Coordinates of C-alpha atoms (C1' of nucleotides) in Angstrom, one line a residue:
Chain A
M1 CA -10.6 19.0 -44.9
V2 CA -7.5 18.8 -43.6
T3 CA -9.2 17.5 -39.7
K4 CA -10.1 13.8 -38.6
T5 CA -7.4 11.4 -37.4
D6 CA -5.0 14.6 -37.6
R7 CA -2.7 14.5 -34.9
P8 CA -0.8 11.1 -34.9
P9 CA -0.6 10.2 -31.1
S10 CA 1.4 13.5 -30.2
R11 CA 2.5 12.4 -26.5
A12 CA 0.2 10.2 -25.1
P13 CA 0.0 7.8 -26.9
R14 CA -3.8 6.6 -27.3
S15 CA -2.3 3.9 -29.5
R16 CA -5.2 1.7 -31.2
R17 CA -3.9 -0.9 -28.8
A18 CA -3.2 1.0 -25.8
E19 CA -7.4 1.8 -26.2
K20 CA -8.3 -1.4 -26.0
K21 CA -6.1 -2.9 -23.7
Q22 CA -7.6 0.0 -21.3
D23 CA -11.3 -1.4 -22.6
K24 CA -10.7 -4.7 -21.3
R25 CA -9.0 -4.1 -18.1
E26 CA -12.0 -2.5 -17.1
R27 CA -14.3 -4.7 -18.6
I28 CA -12.4 -7.6 -16.4
R29 CA -13.0 -5.6 -13.3
A30 CA -16.2 -4.8 -14.0
A31 CA -16.7 -8.3 -14.6
A32 CA -14.9 -9.1 -11.4
W33 CA -16.6 -7.1 -9.0
E34 CA -19.9 -8.0 -10.3
L35 CA -19.6 -11.8 -9.9
F36 CA -17.6 -11.8 -7.2
T37 CA -20.5 -9.4 -5.0
T38 CA -23.1 -11.8 -6.5
Q39 CA -21.6 -15.5 -6.3
G40 CA -19.1 -14.8 -4.0
Y41 CA -14.9 -15.5 -4.8
A42 CA -14.6 -19.1 -4.0
A43 CA -17.5 -19.9 -6.2
T44 CA -16.8 -17.4 -9.5
T45 CA -14.3 -19.6 -12.1
T46 CA -11.6 -17.4 -13.2
K47 CA -13.6 -18.6 -17.1
Q48 CA -16.8 -17.0 -15.8
V49 CA -15.2 -13.8 -15.8
A50 CA -12.9 -13.8 -18.8
K51 CA -16.6 -14.8 -21.0
A52 CA -18.4 -12.0 -19.0
A53 CA -15.4 -9.6 -19.5
G54 CA -15.7 -10.6 -23.2
I55 CA -12.2 -12.1 -23.6
A56 CA -10.9 -16.0 -23.9
S57 CA -9.7 -17.3 -20.2
G58 CA -6.3 -17.1 -20.9
T59 CA -6.1 -13.9 -21.5
L60 CA -7.7 -13.1 -18.1
F61 CA -4.4 -14.1 -17.1
L62 CA -2.1 -11.4 -19.2
Y63 CA -4.2 -8.6 -17.1
A64 CA -4.0 -11.0 -13.1
K65 CA -1.1 -13.2 -12.6
D66 CA -3.7 -15.4 -10.8
K67 CA -7.1 -15.3 -9.5
P68 CA -5.6 -13.4 -5.8
D69 CA -3.9 -10.5 -8.4
L70 CA -7.4 -10.8 -9.4
L71 CA -9.5 -9.9 -6.5
C72 CA -6.8 -7.6 -5.5
M73 CA -7.2 -5.5 -9.1
V74 CA -11.2 -5.3 -8.0
F75 CA -10.1 -3.5 -4.7
Q76 CA -7.4 -1.3 -5.4
E77 CA -9.7 1.0 -7.4
R78 CA -12.3 1.1 -4.4
L79 CA -9.6 1.6 -1.8
Q80 CA -8.1 4.1 -3.3
K81 CA -10.7 5.8 -3.8
V82 CA -11.8 5.4 -0.2
S83 CA -8.9 6.6 1.1
D84 CA -9.0 9.8 -0.9
A85 CA -12.5 10.5 -0.3
Q86 CA -11.9 10.7 3.5
L87 CA -8.4 11.4 3.6
A88 CA -9.4 15.1 1.9
T89 CA -12.7 15.4 4.1
V90 CA -10.9 14.9 7.4
P91 CA -12.7 17.5 10.0
P92 CA -9.7 20.1 10.5
G93 CA -10.9 21.3 13.5
S94 CA -11.3 17.8 15.7
S95 CA -8.1 16.2 17.5
L96 CA -5.9 13.3 15.8
L97 CA -7.7 10.5 17.1
D98 CA -10.6 12.0 15.7
Q99 CA -9.7 13.0 12.2
L100 CA -8.2 9.0 12.8
L101 CA -11.4 7.3 14.0
W102 CA -13.2 9.4 10.8
V103 CA -10.5 7.8 8.0
F104 CA -10.8 4.8 9.0
R105 CA -14.5 4.3 9.0
G106 CA -14.5 5.5 6.1
V107 CA -12.9 3.1 5.0
F108 CA -14.0 0.0 7.3
D109 CA -17.8 1.1 6.3
N110 CA -16.8 0.1 2.7
Y111 CA -15.8 -3.5 3.6
S112 CA -19.0 -3.5 5.3
E113 CA -20.9 -2.9 2.0
H114 CA -19.8 -6.6 0.8
Q115 CA -18.5 -8.4 4.4
A116 CA -18.3 -12.1 2.7
L117 CA -15.6 -10.3 -0.4
A118 CA -13.8 -7.9 2.0
R119 CA -13.0 -11.5 4.1
E120 CA -11.7 -13.0 0.9
F121 CA -9.8 -9.9 0.2
V122 CA -8.2 -9.7 3.0
A123 CA -7.7 -13.6 3.5
V124 CA -5.7 -13.8 -0.1
F125 CA -4.0 -10.0 0.3
P126 CA -1.4 -10.7 2.1
G127 CA 0.1 -13.8 0.3
S128 CA -0.8 -12.0 -3.2
Q129 CA 1.5 -11.3 -5.9
G130 CA 1.2 -9.4 -9.4
P131 CA 0.9 -6.1 -10.7
N132 CA -2.3 -5.4 -9.0
T133 CA -1.3 -6.2 -5.7
D134 CA 1.8 -4.2 -6.8
L135 CA -0.5 -1.1 -7.5
L136 CA -2.9 -1.9 -4.3
H137 CA 1.0 -1.7 -1.9
G138 CA 1.1 1.8 -3.7
T139 CA -2.3 2.7 -2.1
T140 CA -1.0 1.9 0.7
L141 CA 1.9 3.7 0.9
A142 CA 0.3 6.8 -0.2
F143 CA -2.9 6.2 3.0
L144 CA 0.4 6.0 5.0
Q145 CA 1.9 9.2 4.0
G146 CA -1.7 10.8 4.3
I147 CA -2.0 9.1 8.0
A148 CA 1.2 11.2 7.9
N149 CA 0.3 14.0 7.5
L150 CA -2.2 14.0 9.7
V151 CA -0.3 13.6 12.3
T152 CA 2.6 16.4 11.1
A153 CA -0.4 18.7 11.1
A154 CA -1.0 17.6 15.1
Q155 CA 2.2 18.5 15.7
R156 CA 2.1 22.0 14.1
R157 CA -0.7 22.2 17.1
G158 CA 1.2 20.9 19.5
E159 CA -0.6 18.4 20.2
V160 CA 1.7 15.7 19.1
A161 CA 5.6 16.4 20.7
E162 CA 8.1 16.6 18.0
E163 CA 10.3 14.2 18.3
V164 CA 7.8 11.6 17.4
L165 CA 8.5 10.9 13.7
P166 CA 5.3 11.2 11.5
L167 CA 6.2 8.3 9.1
Q168 CA 6.7 5.6 12.1
A169 CA 3.6 7.4 14.1
A170 CA 1.9 6.3 11.1
S171 CA 2.9 3.4 10.8
N172 CA 2.0 1.9 14.4
I173 CA -1.4 3.6 13.5
F174 CA -1.6 0.5 10.1
A175 CA -0.2 -2.0 12.2
L176 CA -3.3 -2.0 14.9
Y177 CA -6.1 -0.9 12.3
F178 CA -4.5 -3.8 10.0
G179 CA -5.2 -6.0 13.1
V180 CA -8.2 -4.9 14.3
L181 CA -9.4 -5.4 10.3
L182 CA -8.2 -9.0 10.5
Q183 CA -10.0 -9.5 13.7
W184 CA -13.0 -8.4 12.1
L185 CA -13.2 -10.3 9.0
S186 CA -12.3 -13.5 10.9
G187 CA -15.0 -13.5 12.9
I188 CA -13.2 -12.6 16.2
L189 CA -14.9 -9.5 16.2
D190 CA -18.5 -8.2 15.7
F191 CA -18.9 -5.5 13.3
D192 CA -20.6 -3.1 15.9
H193 CA -17.9 -3.0 18.4
V194 CA -14.9 -2.8 15.7
L195 CA -14.8 1.1 15.2
E196 CA -16.5 2.2 18.7
P197 CA -14.5 0.2 21.4
T198 CA -12.1 -1.5 19.5
L199 CA -10.0 0.4 17.1
K200 CA -10.7 3.8 20.1
N201 CA -8.7 1.4 22.8
A202 CA -5.9 0.3 20.4
L203 CA -5.7 3.6 19.0
D204 CA -5.7 5.7 22.5
L205 CA -3.1 3.2 24.1
Q206 CA -1.3 4.2 21.4
L207 CA -1.6 8.3 21.1
R208 CA -0.8 8.3 25.0
G209 CA 3.4 8.1 23.8
F210 CA 2.3 10.5 20.9
Y211 CA 2.0 13.8 23.7
P212 CA 4.3 16.2 24.6
R213 CA 5.3 14.4 28.0
G214 CA 3.8 15.6 30.7
N215 CA 6.8 17.6 32.5
Chain B
M1 CA -2.9 -63.9 35.5
V2 CA -5.2 -61.5 35.6
T3 CA -2.6 -58.4 34.3
K4 CA -2.3 -58.1 30.7
T5 CA -5.5 -55.5 29.2
D6 CA -6.3 -55.6 32.6
R7 CA -7.8 -51.5 33.0
P8 CA -10.0 -50.9 29.9
P9 CA -9.9 -47.6 29.3
S10 CA -10.7 -46.4 33.1
R11 CA -10.6 -42.7 32.2
A12 CA -8.2 -41.7 29.6
P13 CA -10.0 -43.6 26.2
R14 CA -6.6 -44.8 25.2
S15 CA -8.6 -46.9 23.0
R16 CA -7.0 -48.2 19.6
R17 CA -8.0 -46.3 18.0
A18 CA -7.7 -42.6 18.9
E19 CA -4.3 -44.5 19.3
K20 CA -3.6 -45.3 15.9
K21 CA -5.1 -41.5 14.9
Q22 CA -2.8 -39.8 17.2
D23 CA -0.3 -41.9 15.2
K24 CA -1.3 -40.5 11.9
R25 CA -1.4 -37.1 12.7
E26 CA 2.2 -37.3 13.6
R27 CA 3.3 -38.8 10.7
I28 CA 1.4 -36.7 8.8
R29 CA 2.7 -33.6 10.7
A30 CA 6.4 -34.7 10.0
A31 CA 5.4 -35.8 6.1
A32 CA 4.5 -32.7 5.5
W33 CA 7.2 -30.9 6.8
E34 CA 10.3 -33.0 5.5
L35 CA 8.4 -32.3 2.0
F36 CA 7.8 -28.5 2.6
T37 CA 11.0 -27.9 3.9
T38 CA 13.2 -29.2 1.3
Q39 CA 10.9 -29.2 -1.4
G40 CA 9.0 -26.4 -0.7
Y41 CA 4.7 -25.6 -0.2
A42 CA 3.2 -24.9 -3.6
A43 CA 6.2 -27.5 -5.7
T44 CA 4.8 -30.7 -2.4
T45 CA 1.6 -32.2 -3.2
T46 CA -1.2 -33.4 -0.9
K47 CA -1.0 -36.3 -2.4
Q48 CA 3.2 -37.2 -1.7
V49 CA 2.5 -35.7 1.4
A50 CA -0.3 -38.1 1.7
K51 CA 2.1 -41.4 0.7
A52 CA 5.2 -40.1 2.5
A53 CA 2.8 -40.7 5.6
G54 CA 1.5 -44.2 4.6
I55 CA -1.8 -42.9 3.8
A56 CA -4.4 -42.7 0.9
S57 CA -5.1 -39.4 -0.6
G58 CA -8.1 -38.5 0.9
T59 CA -7.2 -39.5 4.4
L60 CA -5.0 -37.0 4.7
F61 CA -8.3 -34.1 4.8
L62 CA -9.6 -36.2 7.5
Y63 CA -6.9 -35.0 9.9
A64 CA -6.0 -30.8 7.6
K65 CA -9.9 -28.8 5.7
D66 CA -7.2 -28.3 3.4
K67 CA -3.3 -27.4 2.4
P68 CA -3.2 -24.1 3.8
D69 CA -4.8 -25.8 7.1
L70 CA -2.1 -28.9 6.7
L71 CA 0.3 -26.3 6.8
C72 CA -0.9 -24.4 9.6
M73 CA -0.6 -28.2 11.9
V74 CA 3.1 -27.7 10.9
F75 CA 3.8 -24.5 11.8
Q76 CA 1.3 -24.6 15.1
E77 CA 4.1 -27.0 16.7
R78 CA 6.8 -25.2 16.2
L79 CA 5.1 -21.9 17.0
Q80 CA 3.8 -23.1 20.7
K81 CA 7.4 -24.6 21.5
V82 CA 9.0 -21.4 20.4
S83 CA 6.3 -19.4 22.0
D84 CA 7.1 -21.3 25.6
A85 CA 10.9 -21.4 25.6
Q86 CA 10.9 -17.5 25.2
L87 CA 8.5 -16.9 28.2
A88 CA 9.4 -19.0 30.0
T89 CA 13.4 -17.5 29.9
V90 CA 12.7 -14.0 30.0
P91 CA 15.9 -12.2 31.1
P92 CA 14.1 -11.3 34.5
G93 CA 15.9 -7.6 35.4
S94 CA 15.6 -6.4 32.0
S95 CA 13.3 -3.8 30.8
L96 CA 10.1 -4.1 29.5
L97 CA 11.4 -3.6 25.8
D98 CA 13.7 -5.8 26.0
Q99 CA 12.0 -8.8 27.5
L100 CA 9.8 -8.4 25.0
L101 CA 12.8 -8.1 21.8
W102 CA 14.1 -11.6 23.8
V103 CA 10.6 -13.0 23.4
F104 CA 9.9 -11.9 19.6
R105 CA 13.7 -12.5 19.0
G106 CA 13.5 -16.0 19.7
V107 CA 10.0 -15.8 17.0
F108 CA 11.5 -14.5 14.3
D109 CA 14.7 -16.2 15.0
N110 CA 12.6 -19.4 14.5
Y111 CA 10.8 -18.1 11.0
S112 CA 14.4 -17.4 9.7
E113 CA 15.6 -21.1 9.9
H114 CA 12.9 -22.0 6.9
Q115 CA 12.5 -18.5 5.1
A116 CA 10.4 -19.2 2.3
L117 CA 8.2 -21.6 4.1
A118 CA 7.5 -18.9 7.0
R119 CA 6.7 -17.0 3.6
E120 CA 3.8 -19.2 2.2
F121 CA 2.7 -19.5 6.3
V122 CA 2.2 -15.6 6.6
A123 CA 0.9 -15.5 3.4
V124 CA -1.9 -18.4 4.3
F125 CA -3.1 -18.2 7.8
P126 CA -4.8 -15.0 8.0
G127 CA -7.4 -16.3 5.5
S128 CA -6.7 -20.1 6.4
Q129 CA -9.6 -22.4 8.5
G130 CA -9.8 -25.8 9.4
P131 CA -9.3 -27.5 12.6
N132 CA -5.4 -26.8 13.1
T133 CA -5.8 -23.6 11.9
D134 CA -8.2 -23.1 14.9
L135 CA -5.3 -25.1 17.3
L136 CA -3.2 -22.2 16.7
H137 CA -5.3 -19.3 17.2
G138 CA -5.6 -20.9 20.9
T139 CA -1.4 -20.9 20.6
T140 CA -1.6 -18.0 19.5
L141 CA -3.7 -16.5 22.0
A142 CA -2.0 -17.8 24.4
F143 CA 0.9 -15.9 23.8
L144 CA -1.0 -13.0 23.8
Q145 CA -1.4 -14.1 27.5
G146 CA 2.1 -14.4 28.0
I147 CA 3.0 -10.8 27.1
A148 CA 0.4 -9.0 28.8
N149 CA 2.1 -10.9 32.1
L150 CA 4.7 -9.1 31.1
V151 CA 3.3 -6.0 31.5
T152 CA 1.5 -6.7 34.7
A153 CA 4.6 -7.6 35.9
A154 CA 6.4 -4.8 34.7
Q155 CA 3.4 -2.8 36.7
R156 CA 4.2 -4.2 39.9
R157 CA 8.2 -2.8 39.0
G158 CA 6.4 0.6 38.7
E159 CA 7.8 1.1 34.5
V160 CA 4.7 0.7 33.5
A161 CA 1.2 3.0 34.7
E162 CA -1.3 1.7 36.4
E163 CA -3.8 2.6 34.5
V164 CA -2.7 0.2 31.7
L165 CA -4.7 -2.7 30.7
P166 CA -2.2 -5.5 29.9
L167 CA -4.1 -7.3 27.2
Q168 CA -4.8 -4.1 25.4
A169 CA -1.5 -3.4 25.6
A170 CA -0.5 -7.1 24.6
S171 CA -2.8 -6.7 21.6
N172 CA -1.2 -3.2 20.3
I173 CA 2.4 -5.0 20.7
F174 CA 1.1 -8.3 18.9
A175 CA -0.2 -5.8 16.0
L176 CA 2.8 -4.5 15.4
Y177 CA 4.9 -7.4 15.6
F178 CA 2.4 -8.7 12.6
G179 CA 2.8 -5.7 10.9
V180 CA 6.7 -6.1 11.4
L181 CA 6.7 -9.8 10.3
L182 CA 4.8 -9.2 7.1
Q183 CA 6.6 -6.3 6.4
W184 CA 9.4 -9.0 6.7
L185 CA 8.5 -11.8 4.5
S186 CA 6.7 -9.9 1.8
G187 CA 9.8 -8.5 0.7
I188 CA 10.3 -5.2 1.9
L189 CA 12.2 -5.5 5.0
D190 CA 15.4 -7.0 5.3
F191 CA 15.7 -9.8 8.4
D192 CA 19.3 -7.2 9.1
H193 CA 16.6 -4.6 10.0
V194 CA 13.6 -6.4 11.6
L195 CA 14.8 -6.2 15.0
E196 CA 17.2 -3.8 15.5
P197 CA 15.6 -1.2 13.6
T198 CA 12.0 -1.4 12.6
L199 CA 10.1 -3.6 15.2
K200 CA 12.4 -1.6 18.3
N201 CA 11.6 1.7 17.1
A202 CA 7.8 0.8 16.4
L203 CA 7.8 -1.0 20.3
D204 CA 9.5 2.1 21.3
L205 CA 7.0 4.3 20.0
Q206 CA 4.7 2.4 21.7
L207 CA 6.1 2.6 25.1
R208 CA 6.7 5.2 24.9
G209 CA 2.8 5.3 26.1
F210 CA 3.0 3.1 28.6
Y211 CA 4.9 4.9 31.0
P212 CA 3.5 6.8 33.7
R213 CA 2.7 10.4 33.0
G214 CA 6.0 12.4 33.4
N215 CA 5.7 14.0 37.3
Chain C
dC1 C1' -0.3 0.0 -50.9
dC2 C1' 2.8 -4.4 -49.0
dT3 C1' 5.6 -6.9 -45.7
dT4 C1' 8.3 -7.6 -41.2
dA5 C1' 8.6 -7.3 -36.2
dA6 C1' 6.5 -7.0 -32.0
dT7 C1' 2.6 -7.4 -29.5
dA8 C1' -1.7 -9.1 -28.3
dC9 C1' -5.4 -13.2 -27.9
dT10 C1' -7.1 -17.9 -28.4
dG11 C1' -8.7 -22.1 -26.6
dA12 C1' -7.6 -27.3 -26.0
dC13 C1' -4.8 -29.0 -22.4
dC14 C1' -2.6 -30.5 -17.8
dG15 C1' -2.3 -30.8 -12.8
dT16 C1' -3.5 -30.2 -8.3
dG17 C1' -6.6 -29.6 -4.0
dG18 C1' -10.4 -31.5 -2.5
dT19 C1' -15.1 -35.2 -2.5
dC20 C1' -17.9 -39.0 -1.9
dA21 C1' -20.3 -43.0 -2.2
dT22 C1' -18.0 -47.2 -1.2
dT23 C1' -14.9 -50.6 1.7
dA24 C1' -12.8 -51.7 6.6
dA25 C1' -11.5 -51.5 10.6
dT26 C1' -13.0 -51.3 16.1
dA27 C1' -16.3 -50.6 19.2
dG28 C1' -19.8 -52.4 22.5
dA29 C1' -24.1 -55.7 23.7
dC30 C1' -25.1 -60.4 24.3
Chain D
dG1 C1' -17.2 -65.7 20.2
dT2 C1' -21.4 -63.4 16.9
dC3 C1' -23.8 -59.6 15.7
dT4 C1' -23.9 -54.3 14.8
dA5 C1' -23.6 -49.6 15.2
dT6 C1' -19.9 -46.5 14.6
dT7 C1' -16.3 -44.3 13.3
dA8 C1' -12.0 -44.8 10.1
dA9 C1' -10.1 -44.9 5.8
dT10 C1' -10.3 -45.5 0.4
dG11 C1' -9.0 -44.1 -4.6
dA12 C1' -11.0 -43.2 -9.1
dC13 C1' -13.1 -39.3 -9.9
dC14 C1' -13.5 -34.2 -11.2
dA15 C1' -13.5 -29.0 -11.9
dC16 C1' -10.4 -25.7 -11.3
dG17 C1' -7.0 -22.5 -12.3
dG18 C1' -3.1 -22.0 -14.7
dT19 C1' 0.0 -23.1 -18.7
dC20 C1' 1.8 -22.6 -23.6
dA21 C1' 2.6 -23.3 -29.2
dG22 C1' -0.5 -21.2 -32.0
dT23 C1' -2.5 -17.6 -34.9
dA24 C1' -4.4 -13.1 -35.0
dT25 C1' -3.6 -7.4 -34.6
dT26 C1' -1.2 -3.7 -34.5
dA27 C1' 2.5 -0.4 -35.4
dA28 C1' 6.4 1.2 -38.5
dG29 C1' 9.4 1.2 -42.2
dG30 C1' 9.8 1.3 -47.6

DNA sequence: CCTTAATACTGACCGTGGTCATTAATAGAC
DNA sequence: GTCTATTAATGACCACGGTCAGTATTAAGG
């Protein structure tokens, strides 16, 4: 019998260690999500998360720099998924505005499922650091690129002027989205008004600048 | 002698209490600023601030809800001043873009004088609550209105289309400014590039949408 | 197999922000 | 002035996030 544990890690180092580490990561993420959503972020102690994940209290901080970074870990995965899902299913025939609203609707809906936690997240994210926060920044960048791609496509359709730089446009759009997100989660804005008048109006005014000049 | 402590607080209740309270507020603000700027926000304990202000540790939390709110207290005053100063001295003959850059230059310069602390501030501000944070929100609103006024003036000059809503415009502009601020203080952006290419480009693209449509 | 180096995990420990029962100060009524 | 009600200030106290010296686990070489 030559089989069984034959190929020692040919390239992908599925070493015992790496496997266990990945396992723990997942357990931590799951435990944090569960506790944060049921008890709230502030009311959950890091030691509770550690215990629920089956690790010692100090071990947690080998996987997240601190509590904020832990929260980012949880959201990184969710945002990654939504962002990919929405960008992949953009209605092809629609205007750029409608496509953007489609994308952001997905994101906002995702946040709204756990509004309290989302609130903590946006409160914490701008000042957060650490490996998971870095991951999240990467996700955000990919999202930005996705929006830029929508702009490029709109240019091909002649819907947007050639001289508009797609990434610059995406950056502006993202800033508007983020501003509305902050307003909503600070309680200044009600969820019912987020997408429909508020974000739409903001984007409308920005997109005015995209159209080919009326010559 | 009918003088001396004659008028009992006719309207403005300059009661002994209110006076002392105001005094303490100032002492706390001064102490916090001094310690935060010299030692850093994280390295300064609330008890240090209390001691430097000449009050007991617990008293501090009668004037600020928590440490973040204390930081907001410090910045509220500074931002109020800069914002007023810049809005009051806007170059009258310039384009809207130049006026906006004038205003934001003042704000950015102000932040850059204490970059490390500014960083902590923007990290903490979005999630902050409490009386001082509320004050700061008021200041921000006034600033927004100031920008809206610039837009209105530009409309009178025919530089901006009539159908653009000044407050909507101000809101979009502010979102762009805030985005750049976050980028800078997260280290993504160098200060030398903040105003000149980055913010200017963002505003340029937004202002395109303001101009009266061609023809 | 054994040995050694490297990596991962542990949990007692510490300083902090923030609370709250208690005490002090002030305002107003008489 | 004295008494009482209200508001402000105090600081001992506590739970938490985060650290780190010590221990266990795994990988690699012989």
